[in-house]
Amino acid sequence: MDSLDMITSDLFRYKGMNFPVNEKLRPKDIDALKDFEIRPTDVFIITFPKSGTVWMQQILSQIMEASHPGWAEDVTNRAKIPYLEGRTVDDPFRDRKEPRVLYTHLFLELLPHGVKEKQIKVVYVLRNPKDVLVSLYHFAHSWVLMDSPTSFEVFFKQFMDGKQFVGSWFAHVKQYVAAQEQLKIHIVRFQVENP
């Protein structure tokens, strides 16, 4: 992967977005996502990492199960609502019951074509960047695909410069807020109240 635009030893930049270096997600795999078959009943959860993805997966799982009994026999959020960028060659999403719910961290221009063309439902979860930063910092210490931060100060600068996982929080949010008229987006704000 040395021909890629390396951001850090664990991240590469491709089409304006930062991805973890691993053999399961290469530029050709990212490009292939543009042609991922979208069904009119699909629902997408789109978030910047650490913005409430699992929280929204749990909420939508409960809604789907209440409205479509037997919708998901799997027990984990990850199995019920798979990660688009984590799809494998055998494409397990194709066999999922409708309506399918998937989640992604992709920037707008990297989404499958059908998201816009078929005007599928998108739930965009927005969280305060300070909370995202702190959560991502702690997550980076345990995620095997990311180097552990050397200090919070260095991590903060990388976050502000868009040189952490996914890229710029500011660009991600700006794209999706601006796309409300192009896409069928419902924006949900994830906020933790301090006691």
PDB file of C-alpha atoms in Angstrom:
ATOM      1  CA  MET A   1       0.000   0.000   0.000  1.00  0.00           C
ATOM      2  CA  ASP A   2       3.006   2.284  -0.258  1.00  0.00           C
ATOM      3  CA  SER A   3       1.631   4.008  -3.393  1.00  0.00           C
ATOM      4  CA  LEU A   4      -1.260   5.446  -1.389  1.00  0.00           C
ATOM      5  CA  ASP A   5      -1.327   8.871   0.177  1.00  0.00           C
ATOM      6  CA  MET A   6      -0.360   7.888   3.720  1.00  0.00           C
ATOM      7  CA  ILE A   7      -1.593  10.190   6.491  1.00  0.00           C
ATOM      8  CA  THR A   8      -0.034   8.249   9.365  1.00  0.00           C
ATOM      9  CA  SER A   9       1.373   4.742   9.605  1.00  0.00           C
ATOM     10  CA  ASP A  10      -2.156   3.418  10.134  1.00  0.00           C
ATOM     11  CA  LEU A  11      -4.242   5.679   7.814  1.00  0.00           C
ATOM     12  CA  PHE A  12      -4.325   6.354   4.091  1.00  0.00           C
ATOM     13  CA  ARG A  13      -6.203   9.123   2.285  1.00  0.00           C
ATOM     14  CA  TYR A  14      -8.351   8.241  -0.691  1.00  0.00           C
ATOM     15  CA  LYS A  15     -10.740  10.622  -2.459  1.00  0.00           C
ATOM     16  CA  GLY A  16     -10.625  13.061   0.436  1.00  0.00           C
ATOM     17  CA  MET A  17     -11.297  10.534   3.190  1.00  0.00           C
ATOM     18  CA  ASN A  18      -9.002   8.704   5.624  1.00  0.00           C
ATOM     19  CA  PHE A  19      -9.243   4.925   5.874  1.00  0.00           C
ATOM     20  CA  PRO A  20      -7.430   2.416   8.108  1.00  0.00           C
ATOM     21  CA  VAL A  21      -4.641   0.502   6.434  1.00  0.00           C
ATOM     22  CA  ASN A  22      -5.781  -3.101   6.081  1.00  0.00           C
ATOM     23  CA  GLU A  23      -6.052  -5.700   3.360  1.00  0.00           C
ATOM     24  CA  LYS A  24      -9.867  -5.781   3.490  1.00  0.00           C
ATOM     25  CA  LEU A  25     -10.453  -2.168   2.462  1.00  0.00           C
ATOM     26  CA  ARG A  26      -8.440  -1.022  -0.519  1.00  0.00           C
ATOM     27  CA  PRO A  27      -9.153   1.786  -2.995  1.00  0.00           C
ATOM     28  CA  LYS A  28     -10.812  -0.663  -5.413  1.00  0.00           C
ATOM     29  CA  ASP A  29     -13.122  -1.818  -2.589  1.00  0.00           C
ATOM     30  CA  ILE A  30     -14.026   1.787  -1.771  1.00  0.00           C
ATOM     31  CA  ASP A  31     -14.766   2.481  -5.451  1.00  0.00           C
ATOM     32  CA  ALA A  32     -16.908  -0.670  -5.650  1.00  0.00           C
ATOM     33  CA  LEU A  33     -19.183   0.738  -2.932  1.00  0.00           C
ATOM     34  CA  LYS A  34     -20.469   3.318  -5.461  1.00  0.00           C
ATOM     35  CA  ASP A  35     -22.172   0.430  -7.285  1.00  0.00           C
ATOM     36  CA  PHE A  36     -23.510  -1.266  -4.173  1.00  0.00           C
ATOM     37  CA  GLU A  37     -27.101  -2.271  -4.935  1.00  0.00           C
ATOM     38  CA  ILE A  38     -29.485   0.018  -3.078  1.00  0.00           C
ATOM     39  CA  ARG A  39     -33.082  -1.030  -2.529  1.00  0.00           C
ATOM     40  CA  PRO A  40     -35.867   1.549  -2.182  1.00  0.00           C
ATOM     41  CA  THR A  41     -36.632   0.232   1.307  1.00  0.00           C
ATOM     42  CA  ASP A  42     -33.059   0.582   2.576  1.00  0.00           C
ATOM     43  CA  VAL A  43     -32.301   2.862   5.510  1.00  0.00           C
ATOM     44  CA  PHE A  44     -28.830   4.281   6.118  1.00  0.00           C
ATOM     45  CA  ILE A  45     -27.369   5.467   9.394  1.00  0.00           C
ATOM     46  CA  ILE A  46     -24.578   7.887   8.546  1.00  0.00           C
ATOM     47  CA  THR A  47     -22.263   9.212  11.213  1.00  0.00           C
ATOM     48  CA  PHE A  48     -18.825  10.580  11.779  1.00  0.00           C
ATOM     49  CA  PRO A  49     -17.121   7.974  14.022  1.00  0.00           C
ATOM     50  CA  LYS A  50     -17.929   8.197  17.728  1.00  0.00           C
ATOM     51  CA  SER A  51     -21.014  10.335  17.092  1.00  0.00           C
ATOM     52  CA  GLY A  52     -23.615   7.918  18.408  1.00  0.00           C
ATOM     53  CA  THR A  53     -23.543   5.160  15.811  1.00  0.00           C
ATOM     54  CA  VAL A  54     -24.210   2.310  18.231  1.00  0.00           C
ATOM     55  CA  TRP A  55     -26.855   4.394  20.020  1.00  0.00           C
ATOM     56  CA  MET A  56     -28.713   4.891  16.720  1.00  0.00           C
ATOM     57  CA  GLN A  57     -28.244   1.236  15.745  1.00  0.00           C
ATOM     58  CA  GLN A  58     -29.961   0.238  18.974  1.00  0.00           C
ATOM     59  CA  ILE A  59     -32.832   2.694  18.466  1.00  0.00           C
ATOM     60  CA  LEU A  60     -33.446   1.644  14.857  1.00  0.00           C
ATOM     61  CA  SER A  61     -33.142  -2.046  15.745  1.00  0.00           C
ATOM     62  CA  GLN A  62     -35.928  -1.650  18.292  1.00  0.00           C
ATOM     63  CA  ILE A  63     -38.098   0.315  15.861  1.00  0.00           C
ATOM     64  CA  MET A  64     -37.552  -2.237  13.098  1.00  0.00           C
ATOM     65  CA  GLU A  65     -38.240  -5.175  15.390  1.00  0.00           C
ATOM     66  CA  ALA A  66     -41.471  -3.554  16.640  1.00  0.00           C
ATOM     67  CA  SER A  67     -42.721  -2.760  13.146  1.00  0.00           C
ATOM     68  CA  HIS A  68     -41.384  -5.912  11.422  1.00  0.00           C
ATOM     69  CA  PRO A  69     -41.433  -8.794  13.952  1.00  0.00           C
ATOM     70  CA  GLY A  70     -38.694 -11.285  13.162  1.00  0.00           C
ATOM     71  CA  TRP A  71     -36.825  -8.638  11.162  1.00  0.00           C
ATOM     72  CA  ALA A  72     -33.461  -9.648  12.606  1.00  0.00           C
ATOM     73  CA  GLU A  73     -32.702 -12.965  14.193  1.00  0.00           C
ATOM     74  CA  ASP A  74     -29.159 -11.890  15.029  1.00  0.00           C
ATOM     75  CA  VAL A  75     -28.415 -10.669  18.500  1.00  0.00           C
ATOM     76  CA  THR A  76     -25.757  -7.994  18.009  1.00  0.00           C
ATOM     77  CA  ASN A  77     -26.168  -4.506  16.566  1.00  0.00           C
ATOM     78  CA  ARG A  78     -23.281  -5.228  14.216  1.00  0.00           C
ATOM     79  CA  ALA A  79     -25.085  -8.259  12.788  1.00  0.00           C
ATOM     80  CA  LYS A  80     -28.481  -6.527  12.602  1.00  0.00           C
ATOM     81  CA  ILE A  81     -27.144  -3.308  11.096  1.00  0.00           C
ATOM     82  CA  PRO A  82     -23.907  -4.022   9.219  1.00  0.00           C
ATOM     83  CA  TYR A  83     -21.139  -1.577   8.353  1.00  0.00           C
ATOM     84  CA  LEU A  84     -21.161  -0.781   4.633  1.00  0.00           C
ATOM     85  CA  GLU A  85     -17.385  -0.366   4.419  1.00  0.00           C
ATOM     86  CA  GLY A  86     -16.997  -3.737   6.145  1.00  0.00           C
ATOM     87  CA  ARG A  87     -18.779  -5.685   3.439  1.00  0.00           C
ATOM     88  CA  THR A  88     -16.947  -8.672   2.074  1.00  0.00           C
ATOM     89  CA  VAL A  89     -16.565 -10.131  -1.376  1.00  0.00           C
ATOM     90  CA  ASP A  90     -19.451 -12.566  -0.871  1.00  0.00           C
ATOM     91  CA  ASP A  91     -21.744  -9.577  -0.091  1.00  0.00           C
ATOM     92  CA  PRO A  92     -23.829 -10.797   2.869  1.00  0.00           C
ATOM     93  CA  PHE A  93     -26.084  -7.731   2.575  1.00  0.00           C
ATOM     94  CA  ARG A  94     -27.742  -9.126  -0.542  1.00  0.00           C
ATOM     95  CA  ASP A  95     -29.501 -11.833   1.507  1.00  0.00           C
ATOM     96  CA  ARG A  96     -30.789  -9.572   4.268  1.00  0.00           C
ATOM     97  CA  LYS A  97     -34.523  -9.169   4.750  1.00  0.00           C
ATOM     98  CA  GLU A  98     -36.088  -5.884   3.754  1.00  0.00           C
ATOM     99  CA  PRO A  99     -36.030  -3.253   4.921  1.00  0.00           C
ATOM    100  CA  ARG A 100     -32.260  -3.386   5.321  1.00  0.00           C
ATOM    101  CA  VAL A 101     -30.570  -0.965   7.677  1.00  0.00           C
ATOM    102  CA  LEU A 102     -26.879  -0.276   7.132  1.00  0.00           C
ATOM    103  CA  TYR A 103     -24.444   2.192   8.614  1.00  0.00           C
ATOM    104  CA  THR A 104     -21.522   4.056   7.142  1.00  0.00           C
ATOM    105  CA  HIS A 105     -19.007   6.792   7.871  1.00  0.00           C
ATOM    106  CA  LEU A 106     -18.492   7.617   4.173  1.00  0.00           C
ATOM    107  CA  PHE A 107     -18.367  11.166   2.916  1.00  0.00           C
ATOM    108  CA  LEU A 108     -21.295  12.137   0.697  1.00  0.00           C
ATOM    109  CA  GLU A 109     -19.459  11.758  -2.621  1.00  0.00           C
ATOM    110  CA  LEU A 110     -18.403   8.185  -1.773  1.00  0.00           C
ATOM    111  CA  LEU A 111     -21.922   6.905  -1.015  1.00  0.00           C
ATOM    112  CA  PRO A 112     -23.479   4.354  -3.378  1.00  0.00           C
ATOM    113  CA  HIS A 113     -25.223   6.050  -6.313  1.00  0.00           C
ATOM    114  CA  GLY A 114     -28.588   4.597  -5.352  1.00  0.00           C
ATOM    115  CA  VAL A 115     -28.754   6.494  -2.061  1.00  0.00           C
ATOM    116  CA  LYS A 116     -29.485   9.716  -3.935  1.00  0.00           C
ATOM    117  CA  GLU A 117     -31.151   8.193  -7.019  1.00  0.00           C
ATOM    118  CA  LYS A 118     -33.673   6.149  -5.035  1.00  0.00           C
ATOM    119  CA  GLN A 119     -34.080   8.772  -2.298  1.00  0.00           C
ATOM    120  CA  ILE A 120     -33.721   6.205   0.449  1.00  0.00           C
ATOM    121  CA  LYS A 121     -34.093   7.196   4.083  1.00  0.00           C
ATOM    122  CA  VAL A 122     -30.944   8.487   5.749  1.00  0.00           C
ATOM    123  CA  VAL A 123     -30.549   9.125   9.466  1.00  0.00           C
ATOM    124  CA  TYR A 124     -27.556  11.388  10.034  1.00  0.00           C
ATOM    125  CA  VAL A 125     -26.350  11.496  13.633  1.00  0.00           C
ATOM    126  CA  LEU A 126     -24.618  14.697  14.659  1.00  0.00           C
ATOM    127  CA  ARG A 127     -22.600  15.070  17.867  1.00  0.00           C
ATOM    128  CA  ASN A 128     -20.645  17.925  19.382  1.00  0.00           C
ATOM    129  CA  PRO A 129     -17.081  17.797  17.959  1.00  0.00           C
ATOM    130  CA  LYS A 130     -15.546  18.121  21.444  1.00  0.00           C
ATOM    131  CA  ASP A 131     -17.350  14.945  22.529  1.00  0.00           C
ATOM    132  CA  VAL A 132     -16.416  13.192  19.272  1.00  0.00           C
ATOM    133  CA  LEU A 133     -12.763  14.162  19.748  1.00  0.00           C
ATOM    134  CA  VAL A 134     -12.564  12.846  23.315  1.00  0.00           C
ATOM    135  CA  SER A 135     -14.417   9.638  22.466  1.00  0.00           C
ATOM    136  CA  LEU A 136     -12.264   9.018  19.373  1.00  0.00           C
ATOM    137  CA  TYR A 137      -9.105   9.696  21.396  1.00  0.00           C
ATOM    138  CA  HIS A 138     -10.010   7.029  23.948  1.00  0.00           C
ATOM    139  CA  PHE A 139     -11.193   4.641  21.220  1.00  0.00           C
ATOM    140  CA  ALA A 140      -7.860   5.019  19.394  1.00  0.00           C
ATOM    141  CA  HIS A 141      -6.105   3.495  22.410  1.00  0.00           C
ATOM    142  CA  SER A 142      -8.002   0.232  21.989  1.00  0.00           C
ATOM    143  CA  TRP A 143      -8.731  -0.130  18.266  1.00  0.00           C
ATOM    144  CA  VAL A 144      -6.153  -2.385  16.645  1.00  0.00           C
ATOM    145  CA  LEU A 145      -6.419  -0.574  13.287  1.00  0.00           C
ATOM    146  CA  MET A 146      -5.274   2.735  14.782  1.00  0.00           C
ATOM    147  CA  ASP A 147      -1.973   3.661  16.351  1.00  0.00           C
ATOM    148  CA  SER A 148      -2.375   4.675  19.981  1.00  0.00           C
ATOM    149  CA  PRO A 149      -2.082   8.458  20.318  1.00  0.00           C
ATOM    150  CA  THR A 150       1.175   9.737  21.739  1.00  0.00           C
ATOM    151  CA  SER A 151      -0.589  12.609  23.506  1.00  0.00           C
ATOM    152  CA  PHE A 152      -3.946  14.327  23.558  1.00  0.00           C
ATOM    153  CA  GLU A 153      -2.341  17.515  22.175  1.00  0.00           C
ATOM    154  CA  VAL A 154      -0.987  15.703  19.084  1.00  0.00           C
ATOM    155  CA  PHE A 155      -4.280  13.876  18.601  1.00  0.00           C
ATOM    156  CA  PHE A 156      -6.223  17.154  18.931  1.00  0.00           C
ATOM    157  CA  LYS A 157      -4.082  18.797  16.223  1.00  0.00           C
ATOM    158  CA  GLN A 158      -4.532  15.792  13.913  1.00  0.00           C
ATOM    159  CA  PHE A 159      -8.298  15.875  14.526  1.00  0.00           C
ATOM    160  CA  MET A 160      -8.486  19.604  13.766  1.00  0.00           C
ATOM    161  CA  ASP A 161      -6.383  19.117  10.615  1.00  0.00           C
ATOM    162  CA  GLY A 162      -8.585  16.222   9.411  1.00  0.00           C
ATOM    163  CA  LYS A 163      -5.746  13.733   9.820  1.00  0.00           C
ATOM    164  CA  GLN A 164      -7.520  11.185  11.967  1.00  0.00           C
ATOM    165  CA  PHE A 165      -9.830   8.295  11.028  1.00  0.00           C
ATOM    166  CA  VAL A 166     -12.346   9.391   8.347  1.00  0.00           C
ATOM    167  CA  GLY A 167     -10.968  12.932   8.084  1.00  0.00           C
ATOM    168  CA  SER A 168     -12.456  16.288   8.922  1.00  0.00           C
ATOM    169  CA  TRP A 169     -15.465  16.261  11.249  1.00  0.00           C
ATOM    170  CA  PHE A 170     -16.251  19.759   9.990  1.00  0.00           C
ATOM    171  CA  ALA A 171     -16.295  18.744   6.306  1.00  0.00           C
ATOM    172  CA  HIS A 172     -18.338  15.602   7.034  1.00  0.00           C
ATOM    173  CA  VAL A 173     -21.040  17.492   8.926  1.00  0.00           C
ATOM    174  CA  LYS A 174     -21.077  20.390   6.463  1.00  0.00           C
ATOM    175  CA  GLN A 175     -21.624  18.042   3.503  1.00  0.00           C
ATOM    176  CA  TYR A 176     -24.582  16.264   5.053  1.00  0.00           C
ATOM    177  CA  VAL A 177     -26.257  19.366   6.469  1.00  0.00           C
ATOM    178  CA  ALA A 178     -25.965  20.984   3.022  1.00  0.00           C
ATOM    179  CA  ALA A 179     -27.361  17.852   1.320  1.00  0.00           C
ATOM    180  CA  GLN A 180     -30.712  17.936   3.105  1.00  0.00           C
ATOM    181  CA  GLU A 181     -32.463  18.995  -0.093  1.00  0.00           C
ATOM    182  CA  GLN A 182     -30.659  16.416  -2.269  1.00  0.00           C
ATOM    183  CA  LEU A 183     -31.174  13.445   0.018  1.00  0.00           C
ATOM    184  CA  LYS A 184     -33.941  12.225   2.274  1.00  0.00           C
ATOM    185  CA  ILE A 185     -31.991  13.052   5.451  1.00  0.00           C
ATOM    186  CA  HIS A 186     -33.278  13.199   8.991  1.00  0.00           C
ATOM    187  CA  ILE A 187     -30.670  14.783  11.272  1.00  0.00           C
ATOM    188  CA  VAL A 188     -30.563  13.576  14.861  1.00  0.00           C
ATOM    189  CA  ARG A 189     -28.404  15.277  17.456  1.00  0.00           C
ATOM    190  CA  PHE A 190     -26.697  12.989  19.942  1.00  0.00           C
ATOM    191  CA  GLN A 191     -26.027  14.873  23.132  1.00  0.00           C
ATOM    192  CA  VAL A 192     -25.052  13.580  26.509  1.00  0.00           C
ATOM    193  CA  GLU A 193     -26.288  15.765  29.345  1.00  0.00           C
ATOM    194  CA  ASN A 194     -23.826  16.445  32.133  1.00  0.00           C
ATOM    195  CA  PRO A 195     -25.237  15.685  35.589  1.00  0.00           C
TER     196      PRO A 195
END
